mmCIF file of the C-alpha atoms, coordinates in Angstrom:
data_MODEL
# 
_entry.id   MODEL 
# 
loop_
_atom_site.group_PDB 
_atom_site.id 
_atom_site.type_symbol 
_atom_site.label_atom_id 
_atom_site.label_alt_id 
_atom_site.label_comp_id 
_atom_site.label_asym_id 
_atom_site.label_entity_id 
_atom_site.label_seq_id 
_atom_site.pdbx_PDB_ins_code 
_atom_site.Cartn_x 
_atom_site.Cartn_y 
_atom_site.Cartn_z 
_atom_site.occupancy 
_atom_site.B_iso_or_equiv 
_atom_site.pdbx_formal_charge 
_atom_site.auth_seq_id 
_atom_site.auth_comp_id 
_atom_site.auth_asym_id 
_atom_site.auth_atom_id 
_atom_site.pdbx_PDB_model_num 
ATOM 1   C CA . MET A 1 1   ? -61.400 53.765 -1.591 1.00 0.00 ? 1   MET A CA 1 
ATOM 2   C CA . SER A 1 2   ? -58.457 51.420 0.571  1.00 0.00 ? 2   SER A CA 1 
ATOM 3   C CA . ASN A 1 3   ? -58.898 50.031 3.817  1.00 0.00 ? 3   ASN A CA 1 
ATOM 4   C CA . ASN A 1 4   ? -56.298 52.511 5.262  1.00 0.00 ? 4   ASN A CA 1 
ATOM 5   C CA . GLN A 1 5   ? -58.157 55.170 4.158  1.00 0.00 ? 5   GLN A CA 1 
ATOM 6   C CA . GLN A 1 6   ? -61.188 54.106 5.446  1.00 0.00 ? 6   GLN A CA 1 
ATOM 7   C CA . THR A 1 7   ? -59.369 53.663 8.329  1.00 0.00 ? 7   THR A CA 1 
ATOM 8   C CA . LEU A 1 8   ? -57.964 57.453 8.659  1.00 0.00 ? 8   LEU A CA 1 
ATOM 9   C CA . LEU A 1 9   ? -61.539 58.488 7.208  1.00 0.00 ? 9   LEU A CA 1 
ATOM 10  C CA . GLN A 1 10  ? -63.314 56.599 10.054 1.00 0.00 ? 10  GLN A CA 1 
ATOM 11  C CA . LEU A 1 11  ? -61.237 58.002 12.897 1.00 0.00 ? 11  LEU A CA 1 
ATOM 12  C CA . TYR A 1 12  ? -61.337 61.553 11.177 1.00 0.00 ? 12  TYR A CA 1 
ATOM 13  C CA . CYS A 1 13  ? -65.264 61.833 11.301 1.00 0.00 ? 13  CYS A CA 1 
ATOM 14  C CA . ARG A 1 14  ? -64.765 60.693 15.190 1.00 0.00 ? 14  ARG A CA 1 
ATOM 15  C CA . GLU A 1 15  ? -62.235 62.913 16.417 1.00 0.00 ? 15  GLU A CA 1 
ATOM 16  C CA . GLN A 1 16  ? -63.310 65.964 13.850 1.00 0.00 ? 16  GLN A CA 1 
ATOM 17  C CA . GLN A 1 17  ? -67.291 65.366 13.072 1.00 0.00 ? 17  GLN A CA 1 
ATOM 18  C CA . ASP A 1 18  ? -69.844 64.731 15.673 1.00 0.00 ? 18  ASP A CA 1 
ATOM 19  C CA . GLN A 1 19  ? -68.045 62.485 17.972 1.00 0.00 ? 19  GLN A CA 1 
ATOM 20  C CA . THR A 1 20  ? -69.957 59.275 16.464 1.00 0.00 ? 20  THR A CA 1 
ATOM 21  C CA . LEU A 1 21  ? -68.550 55.783 15.208 1.00 0.00 ? 21  LEU A CA 1 
ATOM 22  C CA . LEU A 1 22  ? -69.152 55.433 12.095 1.00 0.00 ? 22  LEU A CA 1 
ATOM 23  C CA . ALA A 1 23  ? -68.905 52.044 10.428 1.00 0.00 ? 23  ALA A CA 1 
ATOM 24  C CA . LYS A 1 24  ? -66.681 51.951 7.383  1.00 0.00 ? 24  LYS A CA 1 
ATOM 25  C CA . HIS A 1 25  ? -69.792 51.220 5.042  1.00 0.00 ? 25  HIS A CA 1 
ATOM 26  C CA . ASP A 1 26  ? -71.583 54.189 6.311  1.00 0.00 ? 26  ASP A CA 1 
ATOM 27  C CA . LEU A 1 27  ? -68.714 56.646 5.745  1.00 0.00 ? 27  LEU A CA 1 
ATOM 28  C CA . ASP A 1 28  ? -68.761 59.238 3.438  1.00 0.00 ? 28  ASP A CA 1 
ATOM 29  C CA . SER A 1 29  ? -66.343 59.103 0.525  1.00 0.00 ? 29  SER A CA 1 
ATOM 30  C CA . ASP A 1 30  ? -66.603 62.370 -0.487 1.00 0.00 ? 30  ASP A CA 1 
ATOM 31  C CA . LEU A 1 31  ? -65.046 63.859 3.050  1.00 0.00 ? 31  LEU A CA 1 
ATOM 32  C CA . SER A 1 32  ? -61.654 62.611 2.134  1.00 0.00 ? 32  SER A CA 1 
ATOM 33  C CA . GLU A 1 33  ? -61.472 65.504 -0.644 1.00 0.00 ? 33  GLU A CA 1 
ATOM 34  C CA . SER A 1 34  ? -62.306 67.782 1.946  1.00 0.00 ? 34  SER A CA 1 
ATOM 35  C CA . ALA A 1 35  ? -59.893 70.418 3.053  1.00 0.00 ? 35  ALA A CA 1 
ATOM 36  C CA . ASP A 1 36  ? -60.484 70.208 6.479  1.00 0.00 ? 36  ASP A CA 1 
ATOM 37  C CA . TYR A 1 37  ? -59.769 66.080 6.377  1.00 0.00 ? 37  TYR A CA 1 
ATOM 38  C CA . LEU A 1 38  ? -56.654 66.523 4.366  1.00 0.00 ? 38  LEU A CA 1 
ATOM 39  C CA . LYS A 1 39  ? -55.711 69.231 6.977  1.00 0.00 ? 39  LYS A CA 1 
ATOM 40  C CA . TRP A 1 40  ? -56.397 66.769 9.839  1.00 0.00 ? 40  TRP A CA 1 
ATOM 41  C CA . CYS A 1 41  ? -54.038 64.121 7.744  1.00 0.00 ? 41  CYS A CA 1 
ATOM 42  C CA . GLU A 1 42  ? -51.316 66.448 7.984  1.00 0.00 ? 42  GLU A CA 1 
ATOM 43  C CA . SER A 1 43  ? -51.388 66.176 11.478 1.00 0.00 ? 43  SER A CA 1 
ATOM 44  C CA . LYS A 1 44  ? -50.668 62.218 11.226 1.00 0.00 ? 44  LYS A CA 1 
ATOM 45  C CA . ARG A 1 45  ? -47.729 60.675 10.349 1.00 0.00 ? 45  ARG A CA 1 
ATOM 46  C CA . ASN A 1 46  ? -46.339 56.355 9.661  1.00 0.00 ? 46  ASN A CA 1 
ATOM 47  C CA . PHE A 1 47  ? -45.237 54.383 12.386 1.00 0.00 ? 47  PHE A CA 1 
ATOM 48  C CA . VAL A 1 48  ? -41.749 53.349 12.138 1.00 0.00 ? 48  VAL A CA 1 
ATOM 49  C CA . GLU A 1 49  ? -40.588 49.752 13.847 1.00 0.00 ? 49  GLU A CA 1 
ATOM 50  C CA . GLU A 1 50  ? -38.402 51.722 16.447 1.00 0.00 ? 50  GLU A CA 1 
ATOM 51  C CA . ASP A 1 51  ? -42.135 53.613 17.429 1.00 0.00 ? 51  ASP A CA 1 
ATOM 52  C CA . VAL A 1 52  ? -43.029 49.872 18.371 1.00 0.00 ? 52  VAL A CA 1 
ATOM 53  C CA . LEU A 1 53  ? -40.403 47.547 18.829 1.00 0.00 ? 53  LEU A CA 1 
ATOM 54  C CA . GLY A 1 54  ? -39.812 46.441 22.764 1.00 0.00 ? 54  GLY A CA 1 
ATOM 55  C CA . GLN A 1 55  ? -41.867 49.162 23.621 1.00 0.00 ? 55  GLN A CA 1 
ATOM 56  C CA . THR A 1 56  ? -44.507 49.500 26.195 1.00 0.00 ? 56  THR A CA 1 
ATOM 57  C CA . TRP A 1 57  ? -47.941 51.687 25.559 1.00 0.00 ? 57  TRP A CA 1 
ATOM 58  C CA . VAL A 1 58  ? -50.875 52.508 27.830 1.00 0.00 ? 58  VAL A CA 1 
ATOM 59  C CA . LYS A 1 59  ? -54.654 52.088 25.951 1.00 0.00 ? 59  LYS A CA 1 
ATOM 60  C CA . SER A 1 60  ? -57.763 53.671 27.072 1.00 0.00 ? 60  SER A CA 1 
ATOM 61  C CA . CYS A 1 61  ? -60.906 53.845 26.099 1.00 0.00 ? 61  CYS A CA 1 
ATOM 62  C CA . PRO A 1 62  ? -63.944 56.652 26.749 1.00 0.00 ? 62  PRO A CA 1 
ATOM 63  C CA . ALA A 1 63  ? -65.339 54.028 29.342 1.00 0.00 ? 63  ALA A CA 1 
ATOM 64  C CA . GLY A 1 64  ? -62.075 54.211 31.346 1.00 0.00 ? 64  GLY A CA 1 
ATOM 65  C CA . TYR A 1 65  ? -60.832 50.762 30.594 1.00 0.00 ? 65  TYR A CA 1 
ATOM 66  C CA . ILE A 1 66  ? -57.036 51.143 31.002 1.00 0.00 ? 66  ILE A CA 1 
ATOM 67  C CA . THR A 1 67  ? -54.351 48.904 29.863 1.00 0.00 ? 67  THR A CA 1 
ATOM 68  C CA . GLU A 1 68  ? -50.852 48.370 29.596 1.00 0.00 ? 68  GLU A CA 1 
ATOM 69  C CA . VAL A 1 69  ? -49.416 46.931 26.355 1.00 0.00 ? 69  VAL A CA 1 
ATOM 70  C CA . HIS A 1 70  ? -46.194 45.375 25.995 1.00 0.00 ? 70  HIS A CA 1 
ATOM 71  C CA . PHE A 1 71  ? -45.357 45.193 21.912 1.00 0.00 ? 71  PHE A CA 1 
ATOM 72  C CA . HIS A 1 72  ? -42.451 42.378 21.961 1.00 0.00 ? 72  HIS A CA 1 
ATOM 73  C CA . PHE A 1 73  ? -39.631 41.874 19.087 1.00 0.00 ? 73  PHE A CA 1 
ATOM 74  C CA . ASP A 1 74  ? -41.394 38.744 17.670 1.00 0.00 ? 74  ASP A CA 1 
ATOM 75  C CA . GLY A 1 75  ? -44.363 40.762 16.804 1.00 0.00 ? 75  GLY A CA 1 
ATOM 76  C CA . SER A 1 76  ? -46.483 39.292 19.602 1.00 0.00 ? 76  SER A CA 1 
ATOM 77  C CA . LEU A 1 77  ? -47.717 41.369 22.646 1.00 0.00 ? 77  LEU A CA 1 
ATOM 78  C CA . THR A 1 78  ? -48.596 41.058 26.359 1.00 0.00 ? 78  THR A CA 1 
ATOM 79  C CA . GLU A 1 79  ? -51.528 43.369 27.236 1.00 0.00 ? 79  GLU A CA 1 
ATOM 80  C CA . TYR A 1 80  ? -52.193 43.957 31.363 1.00 0.00 ? 80  TYR A CA 1 
ATOM 81  C CA . ARG A 1 81  ? -55.204 45.442 33.230 1.00 0.00 ? 81  ARG A CA 1 
ATOM 82  C CA . LEU A 1 82  ? -53.640 48.617 34.494 1.00 0.00 ? 82  LEU A CA 1 
ATOM 83  C CA . PHE A 1 83  ? -54.768 48.310 38.168 1.00 0.00 ? 83  PHE A CA 1 
ATOM 84  C CA . ASP A 1 84  ? -55.175 44.001 39.069 1.00 0.00 ? 84  ASP A CA 1 
ATOM 85  C CA . ARG A 1 85  ? -52.675 43.020 35.977 1.00 0.00 ? 85  ARG A CA 1 
ATOM 86  C CA . PHE A 1 86  ? -55.055 40.567 34.637 1.00 0.00 ? 86  PHE A CA 1 
ATOM 87  C CA . GLU A 1 87  ? -53.390 39.578 31.436 1.00 0.00 ? 87  GLU A CA 1 
ATOM 88  C CA . THR A 1 88  ? -54.137 38.441 27.640 1.00 0.00 ? 88  THR A CA 1 
ATOM 89  C CA . GLN A 1 89  ? -52.081 37.977 24.651 1.00 0.00 ? 89  GLN A CA 1 
ATOM 90  C CA . GLY A 1 90  ? -52.094 39.050 21.100 1.00 0.00 ? 90  GLY A CA 1 
ATOM 91  C CA . HIS A 1 91  ? -50.218 40.638 18.063 1.00 0.00 ? 91  HIS A CA 1 
ATOM 92  C CA . TRP A 1 92  ? -49.071 43.163 16.264 1.00 0.00 ? 92  TRP A CA 1 
ATOM 93  C CA . GLN A 1 93  ? -47.707 44.160 12.641 1.00 0.00 ? 93  GLN A CA 1 
ATOM 94  C CA . LEU A 1 94  ? -46.844 47.692 11.126 1.00 0.00 ? 94  LEU A CA 1 
ATOM 95  C CA . ARG A 1 95  ? -48.463 47.455 7.710  1.00 0.00 ? 95  ARG A CA 1 
ATOM 96  C CA . ASP A 1 96  ? -48.637 50.704 5.562  1.00 0.00 ? 96  ASP A CA 1 
ATOM 97  C CA . GLY A 1 97  ? -47.923 53.078 8.374  1.00 0.00 ? 97  GLY A CA 1 
ATOM 98  C CA . LEU A 1 98  ? -50.181 52.138 10.509 1.00 0.00 ? 98  LEU A CA 1 
ATOM 99  C CA . LEU A 1 99  ? -50.122 49.609 13.624 1.00 0.00 ? 99  LEU A CA 1 
ATOM 100 C CA . HIS A 1 100 ? -52.292 46.563 13.077 1.00 0.00 ? 100 HIS A CA 1 
ATOM 101 C CA . VAL A 1 101 ? -52.966 45.019 16.496 1.00 0.00 ? 101 VAL A CA 1 
ATOM 102 C CA . GLU A 1 102 ? -55.109 41.626 17.404 1.00 0.00 ? 102 GLU A CA 1 
ATOM 103 C CA . ILE A 1 103 ? -55.826 40.783 20.785 1.00 0.00 ? 103 ILE A CA 1 
ATOM 104 C CA . LEU A 1 104 ? -57.678 37.591 22.218 1.00 0.00 ? 104 LEU A CA 1 
ATOM 105 C CA . LYS A 1 105 ? -59.616 37.960 25.618 1.00 0.00 ? 105 LYS A CA 1 
ATOM 106 C CA . GLY A 1 106 ? -61.396 34.256 26.358 1.00 0.00 ? 106 GLY A CA 1 
ATOM 107 C CA . GLU A 1 107 ? -64.076 34.164 23.476 1.00 0.00 ? 107 GLU A CA 1 
ATOM 108 C CA . ASN A 1 108 ? -63.520 37.823 22.418 1.00 0.00 ? 108 ASN A CA 1 
ATOM 109 C CA . HIS A 1 109 ? -60.939 38.946 19.314 1.00 0.00 ? 109 HIS A CA 1 
ATOM 110 C CA . TYR A 1 110 ? -60.154 42.358 19.393 1.00 0.00 ? 110 TYR A CA 1 
ATOM 111 C CA . GLN A 1 111 ? -58.672 44.243 16.241 1.00 0.00 ? 111 GLN A CA 1 
ATOM 112 C CA . PHE A 1 112 ? -57.770 47.719 15.701 1.00 0.00 ? 112 PHE A CA 1 
ATOM 113 C CA . ALA A 1 113 ? -55.716 50.012 13.341 1.00 0.00 ? 113 ALA A CA 1 
ATOM 114 C CA . VAL A 1 114 ? -53.307 52.906 15.215 1.00 0.00 ? 114 VAL A CA 1 
ATOM 115 C CA . VAL A 1 115 ? -52.855 55.971 13.518 1.00 0.00 ? 115 VAL A CA 1 
ATOM 116 C CA . ALA A 1 116 ? -50.037 57.701 14.527 1.00 0.00 ? 116 ALA A CA 1 
ATOM 117 C CA . ARG A 1 117 ? -50.259 61.396 15.685 1.00 0.00 ? 117 ARG A CA 1 
ATOM 118 C CA . ALA A 1 118 ? -47.066 63.416 14.582 1.00 0.00 ? 118 ALA A CA 1 
ATOM 119 C CA . ASP A 1 119 ? -46.774 65.954 17.060 1.00 0.00 ? 119 ASP A CA 1 
ATOM 120 C CA . LEU A 1 120 ? -47.291 63.924 19.930 1.00 0.00 ? 120 LEU A CA 1 
ATOM 121 C CA . ASN A 1 121 ? -47.170 60.160 20.931 1.00 0.00 ? 121 ASN A CA 1 
ATOM 122 C CA . ILE A 1 122 ? -50.680 59.948 21.627 1.00 0.00 ? 122 ILE A CA 1 
ATOM 123 C CA . HIS A 1 123 ? -52.338 57.944 18.913 1.00 0.00 ? 123 HIS A CA 1 
ATOM 124 C CA . SER A 1 124 ? -55.884 57.123 18.234 1.00 0.00 ? 124 SER A CA 1 
ATOM 125 C CA . THR A 1 125 ? -57.569 54.034 16.669 1.00 0.00 ? 125 THR A CA 1 
ATOM 126 C CA . VAL A 1 126 ? -61.227 52.465 16.388 1.00 0.00 ? 126 VAL A CA 1 
ATOM 127 C CA . GLU A 1 127 ? -61.774 49.279 17.980 1.00 0.00 ? 127 GLU A CA 1 
ATOM 128 C CA . TYR A 1 128 ? -63.610 46.127 16.394 1.00 0.00 ? 128 TYR A CA 1 
ATOM 129 C CA . LYS A 1 129 ? -64.828 43.290 18.794 1.00 0.00 ? 129 LYS A CA 1 
ATOM 130 C CA . ASN A 1 130 ? -65.795 40.091 17.077 1.00 0.00 ? 130 ASN A CA 1 
ATOM 131 C CA . GLY A 1 131 ? -66.096 41.972 14.037 1.00 0.00 ? 131 GLY A CA 1 
ATOM 132 C CA . GLU A 1 132 ? -68.585 44.795 15.483 1.00 0.00 ? 132 GLU A CA 1 
ATOM 133 C CA . LEU A 1 133 ? -67.595 48.386 15.689 1.00 0.00 ? 133 LEU A CA 1 
ATOM 134 C CA . HIS A 1 134 ? -66.652 48.802 19.215 1.00 0.00 ? 134 HIS A CA 1 
ATOM 135 C CA . SER A 1 135 ? -64.929 51.797 20.269 1.00 0.00 ? 135 SER A CA 1 
ATOM 136 C CA . TYR A 1 136 ? -62.579 54.788 20.145 1.00 0.00 ? 136 TYR A CA 1 
ATOM 137 C CA . LEU A 1 137 ? -59.164 54.393 21.944 1.00 0.00 ? 137 LEU A CA 1 
ATOM 138 C CA . LYS A 1 138 ? -56.147 56.364 22.576 1.00 0.00 ? 138 LYS A CA 1 
ATOM 139 C CA . LEU A 1 139 ? -52.765 54.839 23.095 1.00 0.00 ? 139 LEU A CA 1 
ATOM 140 C CA . VAL A 1 140 ? -49.712 56.835 24.760 1.00 0.00 ? 140 VAL A CA 1 
ATOM 141 C CA . GLN A 1 141 ? -46.489 55.447 24.176 1.00 0.00 ? 141 GLN A CA 1 
ATOM 142 C CA . VAL A 1 142 ? -44.450 55.517 27.616 1.00 0.00 ? 142 VAL A CA 1 
ATOM 143 C CA . GLU A 1 143 ? -41.274 56.923 27.410 1.00 0.00 ? 143 GLU A CA 1 
ATOM 144 C CA . ARG A 1 144 ? -38.555 55.100 29.446 1.00 0.00 ? 144 ARG A CA 1 
# 
């Protein structure tokens, strides 16, 4: 199973199964052939550059940590905590329809691949912190 397929299956398990975050090595690959999984995949789409280039998004997790993310044309990004404007840096890349993001905060390295929702500009991902499974995130594209 490709890394993108694992990312999709991991997110499916979080959103449609028992709400648990599963490490990629704990995924049941047989689920990827189920009718429910295939139907869920139909609700997703590939990102295109226009979704990201020069755009601002809001990122949130179940614990309530909320940030504002600015995606720059050169592949860099700037992230601000929403209420105190603490700034961090990172970079992004579109690859195989997913939005791959890396953010550095002090000694912590965050990575995630965002999966686009087809019907709304509210997308989701599973985040890793320093290579370890960390959190489920929602990202919302801010319209101007």
